[in-house]
Coordinates of C-alpha atoms (C1' of nucleotides) in Angstrom, one line a residue:
Chain I
M1 CA 55.7 -3.0 22.2
A2 CA 55.7 -0.8 19.1
T3 CA 55.7 -3.8 16.8
Q4 CA 52.9 -5.3 18.9
K5 CA 50.8 -2.1 18.3
L6 CA 51.6 -2.1 14.7
T7 CA 50.5 -5.7 14.4
E8 CA 47.2 -5.0 16.1
Y9 CA 46.6 -2.0 13.8
E10 CA 47.5 -4.2 10.8
I11 CA 45.0 -6.9 11.9
K12 CA 42.3 -4.3 12.4
R13 CA 43.0 -2.8 9.0
L14 CA 43.0 -6.2 7.3
E15 CA 39.8 -7.0 9.0
N16 CA 38.2 -3.8 7.7
I17 CA 39.4 -4.6 4.2
R18 CA 37.9 -8.0 4.4
R19 CA 34.6 -6.7 5.5
N20 CA 34.6 -4.1 2.8
D21 CA 35.3 -6.8 0.2
E22 CA 32.5 -8.9 1.5
M23 CA 30.1 -6.0 1.3
L24 CA 31.2 -5.2 -2.2
A25 CA 30.8 -8.8 -3.2
A26 CA 27.4 -8.8 -1.8
L27 CA 26.5 -5.7 -3.7
Q28 CA 27.8 -7.2 -6.9
L29 CA 25.9 -10.4 -6.4
H30 CA 22.8 -8.3 -5.9
A31 CA 23.4 -6.4 -9.1
K32 CA 23.9 -9.6 -11.1
A33 CA 20.9 -11.2 -9.6
S34 CA 18.6 -8.3 -10.3
L35 CA 19.9 -8.2 -13.9
L36 CA 19.0 -11.8 -14.3
S37 CA 15.6 -11.5 -13.0
N38 CA 13.4 -8.9 -11.5
A39 CA 12.6 -11.1 -8.6
S40 CA 15.3 -10.1 -6.2
K41 CA 16.9 -12.8 -4.2
R42 CA 17.7 -12.5 -0.6
Q43 CA 21.2 -11.6 0.4
R44 CA 23.2 -14.7 0.5
D45 CA 25.2 -14.2 3.7
G46 CA 24.3 -14.2 7.3
S47 CA 23.6 -10.5 7.4
A48 CA 20.0 -11.1 6.5
K49 CA 17.9 -9.6 9.3
S50 CA 14.4 -9.2 10.2
Y51 CA 12.8 -6.1 11.5
K52 CA 9.8 -5.1 13.4
V53 CA 7.9 -2.2 12.1
S54 CA 6.8 -1.5 15.6
P55 CA 7.0 -3.5 18.8
A56 CA 3.3 -4.4 18.3
K57 CA 3.8 -5.8 14.8
K58 CA 5.3 -8.9 13.6
P59 CA 8.7 -9.1 11.9
K60 CA 9.1 -7.7 8.5
E61 CA 11.6 -8.1 5.8
T62 CA 13.5 -4.9 5.5
E63 CA 16.1 -6.1 3.1
T64 CA 16.1 -3.7 0.3
P65 CA 17.9 -5.4 -2.5
T66 CA 20.5 -3.2 -4.1
V67 CA 19.2 -3.1 -7.6
I68 CA 20.9 -1.8 -10.6
R69 CA 18.8 1.1 -11.6
R70 CA 18.2 1.2 -15.3
S71 CA 16.3 3.6 -17.3
L72 CA 13.6 2.5 -19.7
R73 CA 15.9 3.8 -22.4
T74 CA 18.7 1.4 -21.5
R75 CA 16.2 -1.4 -21.3
G76 CA 15.2 -0.7 -24.8
M77 CA 11.7 0.3 -23.7
P78 CA 9.8 3.4 -24.9
P79 CA 10.1 6.3 -22.6
D80 CA 7.5 6.5 -19.9
S81 CA 5.7 3.4 -21.0
N82 CA 2.4 5.3 -20.8
C83 CA 2.8 5.2 -17.1
L84 CA 1.6 8.7 -16.7
D85 CA -1.8 7.8 -17.9
A86 CA -3.2 5.4 -15.5
D87 CA -6.1 4.6 -17.7
S88 CA -4.0 3.3 -20.5
N89 CA -1.9 1.2 -18.3
E90 CA -3.6 -2.1 -17.9
N91 CA -0.3 -3.3 -19.2
S92 CA -1.1 -6.8 -18.4
D93 CA 2.2 -8.7 -18.8
K94 CA 4.2 -6.2 -16.9
T95 CA 1.7 -5.8 -14.1
T96 CA 1.2 -9.5 -13.6
L97 CA 4.9 -10.0 -13.6
N98 CA 5.3 -7.4 -10.9
Q99 CA 2.5 -8.9 -8.8
A100 CA 4.2 -12.2 -8.9
S101 CA 7.6 -10.9 -7.9
I102 CA 6.1 -8.8 -5.1
S103 CA 3.9 -11.5 -3.6
R104 CA 7.0 -13.8 -3.4
E105 CA 9.0 -11.3 -1.6
K106 CA 8.0 -8.5 0.7
T107 CA 10.8 -6.3 -0.5
S108 CA 10.7 -3.2 -2.6
P109 CA 10.5 -4.6 -6.0
C110 CA 12.3 -3.2 -9.0
V111 CA 9.2 -2.5 -11.1
L112 CA 9.4 -0.6 -14.3
G113 CA 5.8 0.2 -14.5
P114 CA 2.8 1.0 -12.3
L115 CA 3.0 -0.7 -9.0
K116 CA -0.3 -1.6 -7.4
M117 CA -0.7 -0.1 -3.9
R118 CA -2.0 -3.4 -2.7
D119 CA 1.3 -5.0 -3.7
A120 CA 3.4 -2.3 -2.3
Y121 CA 1.4 -2.2 1.0
D122 CA 3.1 -3.7 3.9
G123 CA 0.7 -4.2 6.7
T124 CA -1.3 -6.9 8.5
G125 CA -4.7 -5.4 7.8
S126 CA -6.2 -3.4 5.0
D127 CA -5.3 0.0 3.8
R128 CA -8.8 0.6 2.6
A129 CA -9.6 3.1 5.3
F130 CA -6.6 5.1 4.5
I131 CA -7.2 5.2 0.8
D132 CA -10.8 6.2 1.4
T133 CA -9.6 9.0 3.7
L134 CA -7.4 10.4 0.9
L135 CA -10.3 10.1 -1.5
S136 CA -12.6 11.9 0.8
F137 CA -10.4 15.0 0.6
E138 CA -10.6 14.7 -3.1
R139 CA -14.3 14.9 -3.1
E140 CA -14.2 17.9 -0.8
T141 CA -11.9 19.7 -3.2
E142 CA -14.0 18.6 -6.1
I143 CA -16.8 20.6 -4.7
G144 CA -14.5 23.6 -4.3
K145 CA -13.1 23.2 -7.7
V146 CA -16.4 23.3 -9.5
K147 CA -17.2 26.5 -7.6
S148 CA -13.9 28.1 -8.3
D149 CA -11.9 28.1 -11.5
N150 CA -11.0 24.7 -12.6
L151 CA -8.9 26.2 -15.3
N152 CA -6.5 27.5 -12.8
C153 CA -6.6 24.4 -10.7
G154 CA -4.0 24.3 -8.1
I155 CA -2.5 27.7 -8.5
K156 CA -1.0 27.6 -5.1
I157 CA 0.7 24.9 -3.3
E158 CA 0.2 25.0 0.4
K159 CA -1.6 28.3 0.7
R160 CA -1.3 29.5 4.3
E161 CA -4.6 30.6 5.5
F162 CA -3.9 31.9 9.0
E163 CA -2.8 34.8 11.0
G164 CA -0.7 35.1 14.1
R165 CA 2.6 34.1 15.5
V166 CA 3.4 30.8 17.0
D167 CA 3.6 30.8 20.8
L168 CA 6.9 29.0 21.3
E169 CA 6.3 28.6 25.0
S170 CA 3.2 26.6 24.5
M171 CA 4.8 24.1 22.2
S172 CA 4.8 20.7 23.7
L173 CA 5.3 17.1 22.7
E174 CA 2.6 14.8 23.9
P175 CA 3.3 11.1 24.2
E176 CA 0.3 10.2 21.9
N177 CA 1.9 12.3 19.2
I178 CA 4.9 10.1 18.9
A179 CA 5.1 7.0 16.7
R180 CA 7.6 4.8 15.0
I181 CA 6.0 4.8 11.7
M182 CA 8.6 2.9 9.7
P183 CA 11.9 1.2 9.9
G184 CA 15.2 2.9 9.1
R185 CA 16.3 6.4 8.7
I186 CA 13.7 8.9 7.6
M187 CA 14.8 11.2 4.8
T188 CA 11.8 13.4 4.4
V189 CA 8.6 14.1 6.3
R190 CA 5.6 16.1 5.0
F191 CA 2.3 17.1 6.4
L192 CA -0.7 16.6 4.1
P193 CA -1.7 20.2 3.3
Q194 CA -5.2 20.0 4.7
S195 CA -6.5 22.0 7.6
D196 CA -8.8 19.6 9.2
V197 CA -6.6 16.6 9.4
N198 CA -3.2 15.8 10.7
I199 CA -1.6 13.3 8.4
V200 CA 2.1 13.0 7.8
A201 CA 3.9 11.1 5.1
A202 CA 7.5 10.1 5.5
G203 CA 10.1 8.4 3.3
N204 CA 13.0 6.4 4.5
K205 CA 16.3 5.2 3.3
L206 CA 14.9 1.8 2.4
G207 CA 12.5 3.1 -0.2
N208 CA 9.4 3.0 2.0
V209 CA 6.8 5.6 2.3
A210 CA 4.6 5.6 5.4
F211 CA 1.5 7.6 6.2
W212 CA 0.4 8.4 9.8
N213 CA -2.9 9.7 10.6
V214 CA -1.9 11.3 13.9
D215 CA -5.5 11.6 15.2
S216 CA -6.5 8.0 14.7
K217 CA -5.2 6.8 18.0
G218 CA -6.0 3.3 19.1
E219 CA -7.3 2.4 15.7
K220 CA -6.0 -0.5 13.8
D221 CA -2.3 -0.1 13.0
N222 CA -2.6 3.2 14.9
G223 CA -3.3 4.9 11.7
I224 CA 0.0 3.9 10.2
F225 CA 0.2 2.7 6.6
L226 CA 3.5 1.6 5.1
Y227 CA 4.2 1.1 1.4
R228 CA 7.3 0.0 -0.5
P229 CA 7.2 1.8 -3.8
H230 CA 10.9 2.4 -4.2
T231 CA 14.2 0.5 -3.9
G232 CA 16.5 3.3 -2.5
P233 CA 16.4 6.3 -0.3
I234 CA 13.3 8.5 -0.8
S235 CA 14.4 12.0 -1.6
G236 CA 11.1 13.7 -2.0
I237 CA 7.4 13.5 -1.3
L238 CA 5.1 16.0 -2.9
F239 CA 1.5 16.6 -2.1
Q240 CA -0.5 18.8 -4.4
Q241 CA -3.0 21.2 -2.9
S242 CA -5.3 20.7 -5.9
C243 CA -5.4 17.0 -5.7
L244 CA -4.6 15.3 -2.4
S245 CA -5.1 11.8 -3.7
K246 CA -2.1 12.1 -6.0
I247 CA 1.3 12.1 -4.3
F248 CA 4.7 12.3 -6.1
T249 CA 7.7 10.5 -4.7
S250 CA 11.3 10.6 -5.8
C251 CA 14.1 8.3 -5.0
Y252 CA 17.8 7.7 -5.3
D253 CA 16.8 4.7 -7.4
G254 CA 16.2 7.2 -10.2
Y255 CA 12.5 6.8 -10.3
L256 CA 9.8 9.4 -10.0
R257 CA 6.5 7.8 -9.0
L258 CA 3.0 9.2 -8.6
M259 CA 0.9 7.5 -6.0
D260 CA -2.7 7.7 -7.2
A261 CA -5.1 6.7 -4.5
E262 CA -8.0 6.7 -6.9
K263 CA -6.4 4.1 -9.2
E264 CA -4.6 2.6 -6.2
V265 CA -1.3 2.5 -8.0
F266 CA 2.2 4.0 -7.7
N267 CA 2.6 5.0 -11.3
L268 CA 6.0 5.3 -12.8
V269 CA 6.3 8.8 -14.0
H270 CA 9.9 9.1 -15.0
S271 CA 13.1 7.1 -14.7
C272 CA 16.6 8.2 -15.2
D273 CA 20.0 6.7 -14.9
D274 CA 21.1 9.0 -12.1
A275 CA 19.9 9.2 -8.6
I276 CA 17.2 11.8 -7.8
F277 CA 18.3 13.8 -4.8
C278 CA 15.4 16.2 -4.4
L279 CA 12.0 17.1 -5.7
S280 CA 10.1 20.3 -5.9
Q281 CA 7.2 21.8 -7.7
H282 CA 6.8 25.2 -9.3
P283 CA 4.2 27.2 -7.2
N284 CA 2.5 28.6 -10.3
D285 CA 2.8 25.7 -12.5
V286 CA 2.1 22.5 -10.6
K287 CA 2.6 20.4 -13.8
S288 CA 6.3 21.3 -13.7
L289 CA 8.3 19.1 -11.4
Y290 CA 11.8 20.1 -10.6
F291 CA 14.2 17.5 -9.5
G292 CA 17.9 17.3 -8.8
E293 CA 19.5 14.5 -10.7
G294 CA 23.0 13.1 -10.4
R295 CA 26.0 15.3 -10.1
G296 CA 24.7 18.8 -10.2
G297 CA 21.9 18.2 -12.6
L298 CA 18.5 19.7 -12.4
S299 CA 15.7 18.5 -14.6
V300 CA 12.2 19.7 -15.2
W301 CA 9.5 17.2 -15.7
D302 CA 6.4 18.4 -17.6
D303 CA 3.5 16.4 -16.5
R304 CA 1.4 17.7 -19.4
T305 CA 3.6 16.3 -22.1
G306 CA 5.0 13.5 -20.0
S307 CA 8.6 14.4 -20.8
V308 CA 11.6 16.2 -19.4
S309 CA 11.2 19.7 -20.7
S310 CA 14.5 21.1 -19.5
Q311 CA 17.8 19.8 -18.2
W312 CA 20.6 21.8 -16.8
T313 CA 23.8 21.3 -15.0
L314 CA 23.6 23.9 -12.3
H315 CA 26.1 22.6 -9.8
E316 CA 29.3 20.7 -9.5
D317 CA 27.9 18.2 -7.0
R318 CA 24.6 16.9 -6.1
I319 CA 21.7 19.3 -5.6
N320 CA 20.2 18.7 -2.1
T321 CA 17.2 21.0 -2.3
I322 CA 15.2 23.1 -4.8
D323 CA 12.9 25.8 -3.5
F324 CA 10.9 28.6 -5.1
N325 CA 10.4 32.1 -3.8
P326 CA 6.7 32.4 -2.7
Q327 CA 6.8 36.1 -3.6
N328 CA 8.3 35.7 -7.0
P329 CA 8.2 32.1 -8.2
N330 CA 10.5 32.9 -11.0
I331 CA 13.3 32.9 -8.4
M332 CA 14.6 29.5 -7.5
A333 CA 17.1 28.5 -4.9
T334 CA 19.3 25.4 -5.1
S335 CA 21.6 24.1 -2.4
S336 CA 24.4 21.7 -3.3
S337 CA 27.1 19.5 -1.9
D338 CA 29.5 21.7 -3.9
A339 CA 29.3 24.1 -0.9
T340 CA 27.1 26.7 -2.6
V341 CA 23.6 28.0 -2.7
C342 CA 22.5 29.5 -5.9
L343 CA 19.6 31.8 -6.8
W344 CA 18.3 31.5 -10.3
D345 CA 15.9 33.5 -12.4
L346 CA 14.0 30.8 -14.3
R347 CA 13.3 33.2 -17.2
K348 CA 17.1 33.5 -17.7
V349 CA 18.3 30.0 -17.2
D350 CA 19.4 29.0 -20.6
A351 CA 20.0 25.5 -21.8
G352 CA 23.6 26.3 -22.7
K353 CA 25.1 28.3 -20.0
P354 CA 23.0 28.7 -16.9
K355 CA 24.0 31.8 -15.0
S356 CA 22.9 32.2 -11.5
L357 CA 21.6 35.5 -10.0
K358 CA 23.6 35.0 -6.9
I359 CA 25.9 32.5 -5.3
V360 CA 26.3 32.1 -1.6
N361 CA 29.4 30.3 -0.6
H362 CA 29.6 28.0 2.4
E363 CA 32.7 26.3 3.5
R364 CA 31.3 22.8 3.2
A365 CA 28.4 21.0 1.6
V366 CA 25.0 22.8 1.9
H367 CA 22.1 20.5 2.7
S368 CA 19.2 22.9 2.3
A369 CA 18.2 26.4 1.3
Y370 CA 14.6 27.4 1.9
F371 CA 12.8 30.6 1.4
S372 CA 10.8 32.0 4.3
P373 CA 7.1 31.9 4.0
S374 CA 6.9 35.5 2.8
G375 CA 9.8 34.9 0.4
S376 CA 11.9 37.7 1.8
S377 CA 14.6 35.6 3.4
L378 CA 16.5 32.4 2.7
A379 CA 17.9 30.0 5.2
S380 CA 20.7 27.6 4.2
T381 CA 22.2 24.9 6.3
S382 CA 25.7 23.6 5.8
F383 CA 28.2 21.1 7.1
D384 CA 30.4 24.1 7.9
D385 CA 28.4 24.5 11.1
T386 CA 26.6 27.6 10.1
I387 CA 23.1 28.5 9.0
G388 CA 23.2 31.2 6.4
I389 CA 20.5 33.9 6.3
L390 CA 20.1 35.7 3.1
S391 CA 17.8 38.8 3.1
G392 CA 17.3 42.2 1.7
V393 CA 15.4 43.4 -1.3
N394 CA 17.8 41.8 -3.7
F395 CA 19.1 39.2 -1.3
E396 CA 22.3 41.3 -0.8
D397 CA 22.5 40.8 2.9
T398 CA 24.2 37.7 4.2
S399 CA 24.7 36.6 7.7
R400 CA 25.6 33.5 9.6
V401 CA 24.4 31.8 12.7
Q402 CA 26.7 29.3 14.3
H403 CA 25.1 25.9 14.6
S404 CA 26.7 22.5 14.9
N405 CA 25.6 20.4 12.0
Q406 CA 27.9 17.5 12.4
T407 CA 25.4 14.7 12.1
G408 CA 27.8 12.0 11.1
R409 CA 26.9 9.1 9.0
W410 CA 23.8 7.7 10.6
I411 CA 21.7 10.8 11.1
S412 CA 20.2 12.6 8.1
S413 CA 21.8 16.0 7.7
F414 CA 20.1 18.9 9.5
R415 CA 18.0 21.3 7.4
A416 CA 16.9 24.5 9.0
T417 CA 13.2 24.6 8.2
W418 CA 10.9 27.6 8.4
G419 CA 7.8 27.7 10.5
W420 CA 4.6 29.6 9.9
D421 CA 6.0 33.0 9.4
D422 CA 9.3 34.7 8.9
S423 CA 10.2 34.7 12.6
F424 CA 11.9 31.4 13.2
V425 CA 13.6 28.4 11.7
Y426 CA 13.7 25.1 13.3
V427 CA 16.7 22.8 13.2
G428 CA 17.7 19.7 15.0
N429 CA 20.7 19.3 17.3
M430 CA 22.8 16.4 18.3
K431 CA 21.5 16.6 21.9
R432 CA 18.0 15.5 20.9
G433 CA 16.6 18.9 20.8
V434 CA 15.0 21.3 18.3
D435 CA 16.9 24.6 18.1
I436 CA 14.7 27.5 17.2
I437 CA 16.6 30.4 15.6
S438 CA 15.2 33.8 15.6
L439 CA 15.6 35.6 12.3
D440 CA 15.7 39.0 14.0
Q441 CA 18.2 38.0 16.6
R442 CA 20.2 35.7 14.4
R443 CA 20.7 33.2 17.2
V444 CA 19.1 30.2 18.9
I445 CA 16.5 31.6 21.2
K446 CA 15.0 28.4 22.4
T447 CA 15.5 24.7 22.3
L448 CA 12.6 22.3 22.3
Q449 CA 13.4 19.3 24.5
S450 CA 11.4 16.5 25.9
P451 CA 12.1 13.3 27.7
H452 CA 9.9 11.7 25.1
M453 CA 12.3 12.6 22.4
T454 CA 14.6 9.6 22.6
A455 CA 16.3 10.2 19.3
I456 CA 17.7 13.1 17.3
P457 CA 15.1 14.8 15.2
C458 CA 16.8 15.6 11.9
R459 CA 14.1 16.4 9.3
F460 CA 11.2 18.7 9.9
H461 CA 8.0 20.0 8.4
A462 CA 5.7 22.7 9.7
H463 CA 2.0 21.9 9.2
P464 CA 1.0 24.3 6.4
C465 CA -2.4 25.0 7.9
R466 CA -1.8 24.7 11.7
V467 CA 0.4 27.1 13.5
G468 CA 2.6 25.4 16.1
M469 CA 2.3 21.9 14.7
L470 CA 5.7 20.7 13.8
A471 CA 6.8 17.3 12.7
G472 CA 10.3 16.0 13.4
A473 CA 11.6 12.8 12.1
T474 CA 14.5 10.6 13.2
A475 CA 17.0 8.1 12.0
G476 CA 15.0 5.3 13.6
G477 CA 11.7 5.8 11.9
Q478 CA 10.1 7.9 14.6
V479 CA 8.0 11.0 14.1
Y480 CA 7.4 13.6 16.8
I481 CA 4.6 16.0 16.4
W482 CA 5.0 19.1 18.5
T483 CA 1.8 21.0 19.1
S484 CA 0.9 24.4 20.3
S485 CA -2.1 24.9 22.5
Chain A
dA1 C1' 42.7 15.8 -10.9
dC2 C1' 41.2 11.8 -9.5
dT3 C1' 40.4 7.3 -6.6
dG4 C1' 40.0 4.7 -2.7
dA5 C1' 40.5 4.1 2.3
dA6 C1' 39.9 5.6 7.0
dC7 C1' 37.1 7.9 10.3
dT8 C1' 33.2 10.2 12.3
dT9 C1' 28.5 9.7 14.3
dA10 C1' 23.5 7.4 16.8
dT11 C1' 20.0 4.0 16.9
dA12 C1' 17.3 -0.2 17.2
dG13 C1' 17.3 -4.6 18.2
dA14 C1' 19.7 -8.6 19.7
dT15 C1' 22.2 -10.7 23.5
Chain F
dA1 C1' 23.0 -3.1 30.7
dT2 C1' 25.9 -4.0 27.0
dC3 C1' 27.0 -5.1 22.3
dT4 C1' 26.7 -4.8 17.2
dA5 C1' 25.1 -4.1 12.5
dT6 C1' 24.2 -0.3 10.1
dC7 C1' 27.2 0.7 5.2
dC8 C1' 26.0 5.5 -1.5
dA9 C1' 27.6 11.2 3.9
dG10 C1' 31.1 14.0 3.9
dT11 C1' 35.6 14.9 4.7
dT12 C1' 40.6 14.3 4.9
dC13 C1' 44.5 12.0 3.7
dA14 C1' 47.6 9.0 0.9
dG15 C1' 48.7 7.4 -3.3
dT16 C1' 48.3 7.6 -8.3

DNA sequence: ACTGAACTTATAGAT
DNA sequence: ATCTATCCAGTTCAGT
């Protein structure tokens, strides 16, 4: 009996080993193939699958080739390759090469230069309407810009122009505000910071970025536009209040791209050897992009000079989020898989020995640390099944709210996300609900649930201009938009 | 201190 | 209704 069991166990184990070996072999084949040519080949084994973006659409290739990420430097190319400047980048040979490889395969290509939106677009129809929509905001802000100070363009990201508390009881999920906008697991979801439209952008694990105009119901593609600008998990999407037609995206593939709707390209802004795990923008200096790179690294990209202006090692493991205090933008919070949250004073972070203002210790990896809208509190979410609340004039008060954050492998980690004021944070739970934690009461005071929510919402964003409008994204490419009447 | 393996978990799409 | 592929997260444990 005992020997029988042991044998079964052994068989299972060997089977596991065999499968792992196969997977590794596949990965290595990919790596070699992509080194030989940019045009990625399909996986050689039977695991090739097709996928439907939505039931209504026809099958799509989702195979994201595992590509060895190489910086321009290691490829012997000059840094940045003028990619920042879209005008100077009619870089014919590179562009045509890219086009060729993309049209052959509908996978995310490994493109070291600007990638045309047309080539990255994955849809049956045209994305013209969507691009025009983005550009229309641009014209609106142009008018505003001329009137106001164009010297200080974009002083604020996501300025909140409203009063009043959200009425939690009136929050509901209407069936028309649900859509599967992309395949795969969503890593990040963001509302376009524009008060008169409801557009969300989401990035998934496969390197896709999808946009959904929530209000264009019944229109072609249901207002959903899917692009494939990257080859790995999307770690950040950044809108800029001052220029809504330019959208930054960051990826584990080590690339930082700038989608420019005007030029209709995904420019390559920056590439590095390490994975980029998060992306943020300094509130007072929108030309400074902060991103977490590799194991504990934080880099600052200066969009004026087109180069990395600072590089620090701030943590012992990957940095999962970077956030700035709205009250005092010199204060930055980082959360890391090294189980800590750190507060930094940017004026004091030296190149040599960065010293944090404060360290909050969790028991396990910390997946997020976000400042409240007013900047007076900080909420951190950790695998140790707590949500940390940091408050007080000098952030000297710490407290914990118990919350199960065991998402496992297939669900993106939970990140407690602030709403429209300092009252509540919103965080997913494994029972397909949205837990609402009251800052005052330090506990879950309500859980949003709906029979329409058929999967676990794990990543959230509150509409920066609309109280009560909350987007939740799932591991299956769905987005739920909760609204308040 | 490091490396690698096992184990956990949910979902969409295929059967 | 049931089955299965997913496969770079994080942790624990076993072995160097």
